[in-house]
PDB file of C-alpha atoms in Angstrom:
ATOM      1  CA  UNK A   1      -0.016  -0.009   0.003  1.00  0.00           C
ATOM      2  CA  UNK A   2       1.497   3.206  -0.920  1.00  0.00           C
ATOM      3  CA  UNK A   3       1.894   5.701   1.906  1.00  0.00           C
ATOM      4  CA  UNK A   4      -2.152   4.704   4.869  1.00  0.00           C
ATOM      5  CA  UNK A   5       0.958  10.125   6.052  1.00  0.00           C
ATOM      6  CA  UNK A   6      -0.279  11.619   7.735  1.00  0.00           C
ATOM      7  CA  UNK A   7       0.438  14.133   8.450  1.00  0.00           C
ATOM      8  CA  UNK A   8      -3.413  13.194   8.850  1.00  0.00           C
ATOM      9  CA  UNK A   9      -5.455  11.439  11.287  1.00  0.00           C
ATOM     10  CA  UNK A  10      -5.306   8.205   9.502  1.00  0.00           C
ATOM     11  CA  UNK A  11      -4.817   6.554   6.336  1.00  0.00           C
ATOM     12  CA  UNK A  12      -6.967   4.219   4.327  1.00  0.00           C
ATOM     13  CA  UNK A  13      -5.749   1.185   2.849  1.00  0.00           C
ATOM     14  CA  UNK A  14      -4.309   0.676  -0.979  1.00  0.00           C
ATOM     15  CA  UNK A  15      -3.239  -2.097  -2.461  1.00  0.00           C
ATOM     16  CA  UNK A  16      -0.139  -2.831  -0.382  1.00  0.00           C
ATOM     17  CA  UNK A  17       0.033   0.316   1.137  1.00  0.00           C
ATOM     18  CA  UNK A  18      -2.238   2.811   3.181  1.00  0.00           C
ATOM     19  CA  UNK A  19      -3.731   6.276   2.019  1.00  0.00           C
ATOM     20  CA  UNK A  20      -6.762   7.855   2.588  1.00  0.00           C
ATOM     21  CA  UNK A  21     -10.380   8.106   1.638  1.00  0.00           C
ATOM     22  CA  UNK A  22     -12.991  10.226   2.938  1.00  0.00           C
ATOM     23  CA  UNK A  23     -16.578  10.701   2.345  1.00  0.00           C
ATOM     24  CA  UNK A  24     -18.106  13.987   2.266  1.00  0.00           C
ATOM     25  CA  UNK A  25     -19.628  15.400   5.354  1.00  0.00           C
ATOM     26  CA  UNK A  26     -20.487  18.416   7.049  1.00  0.00           C
ATOM     27  CA  UNK A  27     -17.110  19.701   5.902  1.00  0.00           C
ATOM     28  CA  UNK A  28     -16.698  23.798   5.630  1.00  0.00           C
ATOM     29  CA  UNK A  29     -13.189  23.243   3.504  1.00  0.00           C
ATOM     30  CA  UNK A  30     -11.884  25.565   0.741  1.00  0.00           C
ATOM     31  CA  UNK A  31     -12.141  24.579  -2.872  1.00  0.00           C
ATOM     32  CA  UNK A  32      -9.142  23.099  -4.674  1.00  0.00           C
ATOM     33  CA  UNK A  33      -8.237  25.911  -7.028  1.00  0.00           C
ATOM     34  CA  UNK A  34      -7.299  27.669  -3.980  1.00  0.00           C
ATOM     35  CA  UNK A  35     -10.472  30.094  -4.224  1.00  0.00           C
ATOM     36  CA  UNK A  36     -12.211  30.898  -1.092  1.00  0.00           C
ATOM     37  CA  UNK A  37     -15.581  29.694  -1.083  1.00  0.00           C
ATOM     38  CA  UNK A  38     -17.518  32.823   0.169  1.00  0.00           C
ATOM     39  CA  UNK A  39     -20.586  30.859   0.650  1.00  0.00           C
ATOM     40  CA  UNK A  40     -19.210  28.603   2.887  1.00  0.00           C
ATOM     41  CA  UNK A  41     -17.345  30.652   5.276  1.00  0.00           C
ATOM     42  CA  UNK A  42     -19.352  32.955   6.830  1.00  0.00           C
ATOM     43  CA  UNK A  43     -18.776  36.762   7.177  1.00  0.00           C
ATOM     44  CA  UNK A  44     -16.070  36.894   4.858  1.00  0.00           C
ATOM     45  CA  UNK A  45     -15.695  39.527   1.952  1.00  0.00           C
ATOM     46  CA  UNK A  46     -15.087  37.155  -0.891  1.00  0.00           C
ATOM     47  CA  UNK A  47     -12.503  39.594  -2.474  1.00  0.00           C
ATOM     48  CA  UNK A  48     -10.269  39.349   0.738  1.00  0.00           C
ATOM     49  CA  UNK A  49      -7.985  36.603  -0.236  1.00  0.00           C
ATOM     50  CA  UNK A  50      -5.244  38.453   0.708  1.00  0.00           C
ATOM     51  CA  UNK A  51      -6.580  38.458   4.446  1.00  0.00           C
ATOM     52  CA  UNK A  52      -7.250  34.784   4.302  1.00  0.00           C
ATOM     53  CA  UNK A  53      -4.206  33.660   2.631  1.00  0.00           C
ATOM     54  CA  UNK A  54      -1.752  35.258   5.191  1.00  0.00           C
ATOM     55  CA  UNK A  55       0.751  33.628   6.673  1.00  0.00           C
ATOM     56  CA  UNK A  56      -0.356  30.255   4.672  1.00  0.00           C
ATOM     57  CA  UNK A  57       2.198  27.341   4.992  1.00  0.00           C
ATOM     58  CA  UNK A  58       4.795  29.692   7.380  1.00  0.00           C
ATOM     59  CA  UNK A  59       2.867  27.844  10.425  1.00  0.00           C
ATOM     60  CA  UNK A  60       2.085  24.636  12.314  1.00  0.00           C
ATOM     61  CA  UNK A  61       4.447  21.500  13.447  1.00  0.00           C
ATOM     62  CA  UNK A  62       5.910  18.453  11.920  1.00  0.00           C
ATOM     63  CA  UNK A  63       2.457  16.890  11.624  1.00  0.00           C
ATOM     64  CA  UNK A  64       0.523  19.788  10.048  1.00  0.00           C
ATOM     65  CA  UNK A  65       0.863  23.307   8.419  1.00  0.00           C
ATOM     66  CA  UNK A  66      -1.664  25.091  10.018  1.00  0.00           C
ATOM     67  CA  UNK A  67      -2.540  28.975  11.640  1.00  0.00           C
ATOM     68  CA  UNK A  68      -3.938  27.716  14.869  1.00  0.00           C
ATOM     69  CA  UNK A  69      -3.055  25.898  17.787  1.00  0.00           C
ATOM     70  CA  UNK A  70      -5.479  23.926  19.962  1.00  0.00           C
ATOM     71  CA  UNK A  71      -6.656  23.614  23.711  1.00  0.00           C
ATOM     72  CA  UNK A  72      -6.612  19.895  24.592  1.00  0.00           C
ATOM     73  CA  UNK A  73      -9.621  19.425  26.509  1.00  0.00           C
ATOM     74  CA  UNK A  74      -8.411  16.628  28.653  1.00  0.00           C
ATOM     75  CA  UNK A  75      -5.243  18.647  30.011  1.00  0.00           C
ATOM     76  CA  UNK A  76      -6.400  22.146  29.506  1.00  0.00           C
ATOM     77  CA  UNK A  77      -2.739  22.774  27.963  1.00  0.00           C
ATOM     78  CA  UNK A  78      -2.053  24.416  24.542  1.00  0.00           C
ATOM     79  CA  UNK A  79      -0.165  22.368  21.510  1.00  0.00           C
ATOM     80  CA  UNK A  80       0.096  22.532  17.749  1.00  0.00           C
ATOM     81  CA  UNK A  81      -2.081  19.630  16.753  1.00  0.00           C
ATOM     82  CA  UNK A  82      -3.478  16.521  18.665  1.00  0.00           C
ATOM     83  CA  UNK A  83      -0.499  14.682  17.630  1.00  0.00           C
ATOM     84  CA  UNK A  84       1.990  17.009  19.266  1.00  0.00           C
ATOM     85  CA  UNK A  85      -0.302  16.357  22.513  1.00  0.00           C
ATOM     86  CA  UNK A  86      -0.329  12.844  22.455  1.00  0.00           C
ATOM     87  CA  UNK A  87       3.419  12.734  21.967  1.00  0.00           C
ATOM     88  CA  UNK A  88       4.128  14.840  25.045  1.00  0.00           C
ATOM     89  CA  UNK A  89       1.415  13.321  27.001  1.00  0.00           C
ATOM     90  CA  UNK A  90       1.413   9.687  25.941  1.00  0.00           C
ATOM     91  CA  UNK A  91       4.752   8.884  25.823  1.00  0.00           C
ATOM     92  CA  UNK A  92       6.850   6.095  28.226  1.00  0.00           C
ATOM     93  CA  UNK A  93       8.440   9.214  30.063  1.00  0.00           C
ATOM     94  CA  UNK A  94       5.155  10.023  31.563  1.00  0.00           C
ATOM     95  CA  UNK A  95       3.852   8.531  34.733  1.00  0.00           C
ATOM     96  CA  UNK A  96       1.679   5.623  33.389  1.00  0.00           C
ATOM     97  CA  UNK A  97      -1.140   6.897  35.718  1.00  0.00           C
ATOM     98  CA  UNK A  98      -0.746  10.218  34.085  1.00  0.00           C
ATOM     99  CA  UNK A  99      -0.760   9.019  30.014  1.00  0.00           C
ATOM    100  CA  UNK A 100      -3.537  10.186  28.140  1.00  0.00           C
ATOM    101  CA  UNK A 101      -4.621  11.090  24.340  1.00  0.00           C
ATOM    102  CA  UNK A 102      -6.273  13.864  23.440  1.00  0.00           C
ATOM    103  CA  UNK A 103      -9.832  13.395  22.110  1.00  0.00           C
ATOM    104  CA  UNK A 104     -10.133  14.755  18.796  1.00  0.00           C
ATOM    105  CA  UNK A 105     -13.665  15.216  18.457  1.00  0.00           C
ATOM    106  CA  UNK A 106     -14.067  17.027  21.892  1.00  0.00           C
ATOM    107  CA  UNK A 107     -11.518  20.142  20.719  1.00  0.00           C
ATOM    108  CA  UNK A 108     -13.788  23.159  21.710  1.00  0.00           C
ATOM    109  CA  UNK A 109     -11.027  25.940  21.513  1.00  0.00           C
ATOM    110  CA  UNK A 110      -8.262  27.171  19.011  1.00  0.00           C
ATOM    111  CA  UNK A 111      -5.774  29.767  19.303  1.00  0.00           C
ATOM    112  CA  UNK A 112      -4.855  31.678  16.202  1.00  0.00           C
ATOM    113  CA  UNK A 113      -1.338  31.498  15.581  1.00  0.00           C
ATOM    114  CA  UNK A 114      -1.413  35.200  14.089  1.00  0.00           C
ATOM    115  CA  UNK A 115      -2.963  37.189  16.421  1.00  0.00           C
ATOM    116  CA  UNK A 116      -3.151  34.959  19.643  1.00  0.00           C
ATOM    117  CA  UNK A 117      -6.788  35.590  19.736  1.00  0.00           C
ATOM    118  CA  UNK A 118      -8.331  32.275  21.591  1.00  0.00           C
ATOM    119  CA  UNK A 119     -12.072  31.118  20.253  1.00  0.00           C
ATOM    120  CA  UNK A 120     -14.345  28.492  19.410  1.00  0.00           C
ATOM    121  CA  UNK A 121     -13.690  26.038  16.830  1.00  0.00           C
ATOM    122  CA  UNK A 122     -14.159  27.853  13.480  1.00  0.00           C
ATOM    123  CA  UNK A 123     -12.267  28.019   9.987  1.00  0.00           C
ATOM    124  CA  UNK A 124     -11.916  32.006  10.267  1.00  0.00           C
ATOM    125  CA  UNK A 125     -10.016  33.994  12.778  1.00  0.00           C
ATOM    126  CA  UNK A 126     -12.962  36.062  14.501  1.00  0.00           C
ATOM    127  CA  UNK A 127     -10.143  38.581  15.186  1.00  0.00           C
ATOM    128  CA  UNK A 128      -7.826  39.052  12.140  1.00  0.00           C
ATOM    129  CA  UNK A 129      -9.993  37.410   9.581  1.00  0.00           C
ATOM    130  CA  UNK A 130      -7.086  34.902   8.686  1.00  0.00           C
ATOM    131  CA  UNK A 131      -7.932  31.484   7.362  1.00  0.00           C
ATOM    132  CA  UNK A 132      -6.704  29.394  10.043  1.00  0.00           C
ATOM    133  CA  UNK A 133      -6.488  25.910   8.038  1.00  0.00           C
ATOM    134  CA  UNK A 134      -7.366  25.547   4.468  1.00  0.00           C
ATOM    135  CA  UNK A 135      -8.795  22.092   4.927  1.00  0.00           C
ATOM    136  CA  UNK A 136     -11.115  22.251   8.019  1.00  0.00           C
ATOM    137  CA  UNK A 137     -13.571  19.558   8.926  1.00  0.00           C
ATOM    138  CA  UNK A 138     -15.767  20.668  11.718  1.00  0.00           C
ATOM    139  CA  UNK A 139     -16.240  17.393  13.167  1.00  0.00           C
ATOM    140  CA  UNK A 140     -12.639  16.222  13.728  1.00  0.00           C
ATOM    141  CA  UNK A 141     -11.481  19.640  14.784  1.00  0.00           C
ATOM    142  CA  UNK A 142      -8.920  19.247  12.068  1.00  0.00           C
ATOM    143  CA  UNK A 143      -7.048  22.271  10.157  1.00  0.00           C
ATOM    144  CA  UNK A 144      -4.330  21.927   7.501  1.00  0.00           C
ATOM    145  CA  UNK A 145      -3.092  24.369   4.978  1.00  0.00           C
ATOM    146  CA  UNK A 146      -1.311  21.749   2.918  1.00  0.00           C
ATOM    147  CA  UNK A 147      -4.278  20.446   0.688  1.00  0.00           C
ATOM    148  CA  UNK A 148      -2.140  18.158  -1.343  1.00  0.00           C
ATOM    149  CA  UNK A 149      -2.572  15.447   0.920  1.00  0.00           C
ATOM    150  CA  UNK A 150      -6.503  15.403  -0.811  1.00  0.00           C
ATOM    151  CA  UNK A 151      -8.016  15.336   2.829  1.00  0.00           C
ATOM    152  CA  UNK A 152     -11.678  14.344   3.076  1.00  0.00           C
ATOM    153  CA  UNK A 153     -13.984  13.117   6.071  1.00  0.00           C
ATOM    154  CA  UNK A 154     -15.101   9.588   6.127  1.00  0.00           C
ATOM    155  CA  UNK A 155     -18.705   9.269   7.549  1.00  0.00           C
ATOM    156  CA  UNK A 156     -17.832   5.681   8.070  1.00  0.00           C
ATOM    157  CA  UNK A 157     -14.458   5.700  10.093  1.00  0.00           C
ATOM    158  CA  UNK A 158     -15.768   8.675  11.869  1.00  0.00           C
ATOM    159  CA  UNK A 159     -12.391  10.324  10.934  1.00  0.00           C
ATOM    160  CA  UNK A 160     -10.640  12.331   8.290  1.00  0.00           C
ATOM    161  CA  UNK A 161      -8.111  10.566   5.903  1.00  0.00           C
ATOM    162  CA  UNK A 162      -6.090  11.684   2.843  1.00  0.00           C
ATOM    163  CA  UNK A 163      -5.624  10.528  -0.435  1.00  0.00           C
ATOM    164  CA  UNK A 164      -8.625  11.760  -2.544  1.00  0.00           C
ATOM    165  CA  UNK A 165     -12.498   9.960  -1.978  1.00  0.00           C
ATOM    166  CA  UNK A 166     -12.969   9.208  -5.526  1.00  0.00           C
ATOM    167  CA  UNK A 167      -9.712   6.998  -4.901  1.00  0.00           C
ATOM    168  CA  UNK A 168     -10.861   5.217  -2.044  1.00  0.00           C
ATOM    169  CA  UNK A 169     -14.196   2.976  -0.913  1.00  0.00           C
ATOM    170  CA  UNK A 170     -15.269   2.263   2.883  1.00  0.00           C
ATOM    171  CA  UNK A 171     -15.891  -1.180   3.712  1.00  0.00           C
ATOM    172  CA  UNK A 172     -18.061  -1.614   6.141  1.00  0.00           C
ATOM    173  CA  UNK A 173     -16.936  -5.267   7.514  1.00  0.00           C
ATOM    174  CA  UNK A 174     -13.312  -4.449   7.412  1.00  0.00           C
ATOM    175  CA  UNK A 175     -14.268  -0.919   9.088  1.00  0.00           C
ATOM    176  CA  UNK A 176     -11.916   1.171   7.035  1.00  0.00           C
ATOM    177  CA  UNK A 177     -11.302   2.909   3.768  1.00  0.00           C
ATOM    178  CA  UNK A 178      -9.465   0.698   1.393  1.00  0.00           C
ATOM    179  CA  UNK A 179      -7.845   1.693  -2.334  1.00  0.00           C
ATOM    180  CA  UNK A 180     -10.948   1.277  -4.842  1.00  0.00           C
ATOM    181  CA  UNK A 181      -8.713  -1.463  -6.488  1.00  0.00           C
ATOM    182  CA  UNK A 182      -9.159  -3.833  -3.856  1.00  0.00           C
ATOM    183  CA  UNK A 183     -13.042  -3.176  -3.990  1.00  0.00           C
ATOM    184  CA  UNK A 184     -14.212  -6.409  -5.628  1.00  0.00           C
ATOM    185  CA  UNK A 185     -11.083  -8.618  -4.809  1.00  0.00           C
ATOM    186  CA  UNK A 186      -9.931  -7.947  -1.026  1.00  0.00           C
ATOM    187  CA  UNK A 187     -10.958 -10.591   1.625  1.00  0.00           C
ATOM    188  CA  UNK A 188     -13.268  -8.934   4.202  1.00  0.00           C
ATOM    189  CA  UNK A 189     -12.165  -9.539   7.638  1.00  0.00           C
ATOM    190  CA  UNK A 190     -14.424  -8.296  10.616  1.00  0.00           C
ATOM    191  CA  UNK A 191     -12.789  -5.204  11.853  1.00  0.00           C
ATOM    192  CA  UNK A 192      -9.675  -5.591  10.370  1.00  0.00           C
ATOM    193  CA  UNK A 193      -8.418  -2.401  10.650  1.00  0.00           C
ATOM    194  CA  UNK A 194      -9.219  -2.263  14.618  1.00  0.00           C
ATOM    195  CA  UNK A 195      -6.624  -4.002  16.010  1.00  0.00           C
ATOM    196  CA  UNK A 196      -2.806  -3.724  16.893  1.00  0.00           C
ATOM    197  CA  UNK A 197      -0.289  -4.523  14.251  1.00  0.00           C
ATOM    198  CA  UNK A 198       0.660  -7.903  15.166  1.00  0.00           C
ATOM    199  CA  UNK A 199       4.434  -6.759  14.985  1.00  0.00           C
ATOM    200  CA  UNK A 200       4.860  -3.561  16.452  1.00  0.00           C
ATOM    201  CA  UNK A 201       1.752  -3.310  18.471  1.00  0.00           C
ATOM    202  CA  UNK A 202       0.451   0.060  17.059  1.00  0.00           C
ATOM    203  CA  UNK A 203      -2.943   0.627  16.626  1.00  0.00           C
ATOM    204  CA  UNK A 204      -3.511   0.308  12.867  1.00  0.00           C
ATOM    205  CA  UNK A 205      -6.993   2.191  12.779  1.00  0.00           C
ATOM    206  CA  UNK A 206      -5.538   5.382  13.328  1.00  0.00           C
ATOM    207  CA  UNK A 207      -1.821   4.877  12.847  1.00  0.00           C
ATOM    208  CA  UNK A 208      -0.119   7.589  10.386  1.00  0.00           C
ATOM    209  CA  UNK A 209       2.306   4.986   9.026  1.00  0.00           C
ATOM    210  CA  UNK A 210       1.307   3.225   6.048  1.00  0.00           C
ATOM    211  CA  UNK A 211      -0.438  -0.182   6.153  1.00  0.00           C
ATOM    212  CA  UNK A 212      -0.427  -3.039   3.824  1.00  0.00           C
ATOM    213  CA  UNK A 213      -3.520  -5.360   3.617  1.00  0.00           C
ATOM    214  CA  UNK A 214      -2.612  -9.139   3.142  1.00  0.00           C
ATOM    215  CA  UNK A 215      -4.002 -11.599   0.639  1.00  0.00           C
ATOM    216  CA  UNK A 216      -6.065 -13.566   3.921  1.00  0.00           C
ATOM    217  CA  UNK A 217      -7.063  -9.728   4.342  1.00  0.00           C
ATOM    218  CA  UNK A 218      -5.413  -8.894   7.958  1.00  0.00           C
ATOM    219  CA  UNK A 219      -3.697  -5.825   7.989  1.00  0.00           C
ATOM    220  CA  UNK A 220      -0.058  -4.978   8.922  1.00  0.00           C
ATOM    221  CA  UNK A 221       2.376  -1.704   8.797  1.00  0.00           C
ATOM    222  CA  UNK A 222       4.065  -1.768   5.277  1.00  0.00           C
ATOM    223  CA  UNK A 223       7.412  -1.435   7.187  1.00  0.00           C
ATOM    224  CA  UNK A 224       6.922  -4.126   9.664  1.00  0.00           C
ATOM    225  CA  UNK A 225       5.592  -6.296   6.552  1.00  0.00           C
ATOM    226  CA  UNK A 226       9.076  -5.551   4.893  1.00  0.00           C
ATOM    227  CA  UNK A 227      11.033  -6.277   7.861  1.00  0.00           C
ATOM    228  CA  UNK A 228       9.565  -9.884   8.184  1.00  0.00           C
ATOM    229  CA  UNK A 229      10.533 -10.385   4.196  1.00  0.00           C
ATOM    230  CA  UNK A 230      14.055  -9.219   5.085  1.00  0.00           C
ATOM    231  CA  UNK A 231      13.885 -12.080   7.924  1.00  0.00           C
ATOM    232  CA  UNK A 232      12.460 -14.800   5.335  1.00  0.00           C
ATOM    233  CA  UNK A 233       9.443 -14.653   6.933  1.00  0.00           C
ATOM    234  CA  UNK A 234       6.846 -15.076   4.365  1.00  0.00           C
ATOM    235  CA  UNK A 235       3.426 -15.730   6.573  1.00  0.00           C
ATOM    236  CA  UNK A 236       0.813 -14.071   8.386  1.00  0.00           C
ATOM    237  CA  UNK A 237       1.525 -13.623  11.688  1.00  0.00           C
ATOM    238  CA  UNK A 238      -2.141 -13.983  12.479  1.00  0.00           C
ATOM    239  CA  UNK A 239      -3.308 -16.930  10.483  1.00  0.00           C
ATOM    240  CA  UNK A 240      -0.040 -18.151   8.743  1.00  0.00           C
ATOM    241  CA  UNK A 241      -0.811 -17.633   5.048  1.00  0.00           C
ATOM    242  CA  UNK A 242       1.254 -16.625   2.589  1.00  0.00           C
ATOM    243  CA  UNK A 243       1.454 -12.883   2.326  1.00  0.00           C
ATOM    244  CA  UNK A 244       2.474 -13.248  -1.500  1.00  0.00           C
ATOM    245  CA  UNK A 245       2.949 -15.787  -4.278  1.00  0.00           C
ATOM    246  CA  UNK A 246       5.294 -18.403  -3.332  1.00  0.00           C
ATOM    247  CA  UNK A 247       4.562 -20.519  -6.457  1.00  0.00           C
ATOM    248  CA  UNK A 248       7.742 -19.946  -7.842  1.00  0.00           C
ATOM    249  CA  UNK A 249       9.439 -20.679  -4.393  1.00  0.00           C
ATOM    250  CA  UNK A 250       7.691 -24.053  -4.017  1.00  0.00           C
ATOM    251  CA  UNK A 251       8.944 -25.077  -7.517  1.00  0.00           C
ATOM    252  CA  UNK A 252      12.691 -24.280  -6.373  1.00  0.00           C
ATOM    253  CA  UNK A 253      12.274 -25.976  -3.143  1.00  0.00           C
ATOM    254  CA  UNK A 254      10.606 -28.979  -5.380  1.00  0.00           C
ATOM    255  CA  UNK A 255      14.035 -29.389  -7.038  1.00  0.00           C
ATOM    256  CA  UNK A 256      16.232 -28.715  -4.138  1.00  0.00           C
ATOM    257  CA  UNK A 257      14.160 -31.580  -2.171  1.00  0.00           C
ATOM    258  CA  UNK A 258      14.638 -34.089  -5.132  1.00  0.00           C
ATOM    259  CA  UNK A 259      18.412 -33.697  -4.901  1.00  0.00           C
ATOM    260  CA  UNK A 260      18.170 -34.777  -0.965  1.00  0.00           C
ATOM    261  CA  UNK A 261      17.715 -38.366  -0.186  1.00  0.00           C
ATOM    262  CA  UNK A 262      15.146 -39.462   2.594  1.00  0.00           C
ATOM    263  CA  UNK A 263      15.627 -42.086   4.979  1.00  0.00           C
ATOM    264  CA  UNK A 264      12.407 -42.221   5.985  1.00  0.00           C
ATOM    265  CA  UNK A 265      10.351 -44.090   2.935  1.00  0.00           C
ATOM    266  CA  UNK A 266       8.016 -45.678   4.900  1.00  0.00           C
ATOM    267  CA  UNK A 267       6.721 -43.068   7.494  1.00  0.00           C
ATOM    268  CA  UNK A 268       3.482 -41.239   6.303  1.00  0.00           C
ATOM    269  CA  UNK A 269       2.543 -38.377   8.259  1.00  0.00           C
ATOM    270  CA  UNK A 270      -0.965 -36.145   8.238  1.00  0.00           C
ATOM    271  CA  UNK A 271      -0.521 -32.220   7.576  1.00  0.00           C
ATOM    272  CA  UNK A 272      -2.471 -29.102   7.294  1.00  0.00           C
ATOM    273  CA  UNK A 273      -1.897 -26.463   4.585  1.00  0.00           C
ATOM    274  CA  UNK A 274      -2.045 -23.076   6.219  1.00  0.00           C
ATOM    275  CA  UNK A 275      -2.821 -21.664   2.468  1.00  0.00           C
ATOM    276  CA  UNK A 276      -5.875 -23.663   1.516  1.00  0.00           C
ATOM    277  CA  UNK A 277      -6.747 -25.377   4.686  1.00  0.00           C
ATOM    278  CA  UNK A 278      -6.576 -28.712   3.080  1.00  0.00           C
ATOM    279  CA  UNK A 279      -5.432 -32.092   5.207  1.00  0.00           C
ATOM    280  CA  UNK A 280      -3.244 -34.607   3.518  1.00  0.00           C
ATOM    281  CA  UNK A 281      -1.002 -37.666   4.404  1.00  0.00           C
ATOM    282  CA  UNK A 282       2.158 -37.135   2.802  1.00  0.00           C
ATOM    283  CA  UNK A 283       5.135 -38.972   3.201  1.00  0.00           C
ATOM    284  CA  UNK A 284       7.658 -37.748   6.357  1.00  0.00           C
ATOM    285  CA  UNK A 285      10.684 -35.512   5.069  1.00  0.00           C
ATOM    286  CA  UNK A 286      13.066 -33.821   7.305  1.00  0.00           C
ATOM    287  CA  UNK A 287      12.458 -30.366   5.790  1.00  0.00           C
ATOM    288  CA  UNK A 288       9.297 -29.857   4.480  1.00  0.00           C
ATOM    289  CA  UNK A 289       6.016 -31.519   3.576  1.00  0.00           C
ATOM    290  CA  UNK A 290       3.996 -30.410   0.079  1.00  0.00           C
ATOM    291  CA  UNK A 291       0.287 -29.911  -0.024  1.00  0.00           C
ATOM    292  CA  UNK A 292      -1.413 -32.121  -1.741  1.00  0.00           C
ATOM    293  CA  UNK A 293      -4.414 -29.895  -3.125  1.00  0.00           C
ATOM    294  CA  UNK A 294      -2.717 -26.575  -3.822  1.00  0.00           C
ATOM    295  CA  UNK A 295       0.961 -27.702  -3.685  1.00  0.00           C
ATOM    296  CA  UNK A 296       2.355 -25.172  -0.961  1.00  0.00           C
ATOM    297  CA  UNK A 297       4.865 -26.018   1.455  1.00  0.00           C
ATOM    298  CA  UNK A 298       3.184 -23.829   3.627  1.00  0.00           C
ATOM    299  CA  UNK A 299       2.304 -26.535   5.878  1.00  0.00           C
ATOM    300  CA  UNK A 300       2.069 -27.753   9.382  1.00  0.00           C
ATOM    301  CA  UNK A 301       1.961 -31.412  10.825  1.00  0.00           C
ATOM    302  CA  UNK A 302      -1.048 -32.588  12.906  1.00  0.00           C
TER     303      UNK A 302
END
């Protein structure tokens, strides 16, 4: 999957990576041609673009370019964004009892970065009239001047994602947004994205790192999958199915096993194929056992 970021709230999953998809909501966002939609921004002169764009892309943090800061409803402190809050308040150096994350939907107050005015969440500053975020989601309280991410809000996920709504669809069973290339081909797994990565244990649904959807339907960080492959691990950590097409590897293993003499010619064992689920009775081998149905060597003795 390409790269489920962020810089945003989360990512939608592509054919091997994660990107964001979103569906329309009560957004007060700006048009992609960079002209402000006057009918969507109340009490703003449609010709006053200079005031709206003042300081654009000059403020923000490592996560977002935005012209406001937020007051955390949980601890009443001010941060550039929820990620900055979570890095400061939910790190391992913080007393476990005091660790917490910012509930994004509960943010009520923002502080304009240009004039310092604290106000209720809105897109345009009530004091200096600057647009505090070219992309603005009233639901997620998300501001971002970098609209090249193609942010959208997904009603199904309940959060904002990036990548362009037209490039993704929301799978209600998996509970997340996937690339449209997977719409008729991915294996549905109940709540596939609503669990921790089986390698690093980070919660995948809100992860800002790329996520890959495996052929079995389970999900994992792209980097974690790459590390697995670097260590010659090609089976899903959750269900043990192969994470890629292993047919060429099985052919090479056929050739190698043909050159190895076997001293247990008369011993038979029952095996279960992790890939197709079939059981077989095969001749025992010290190296590997081949499924008689799908010809996979991804098997276990039972």
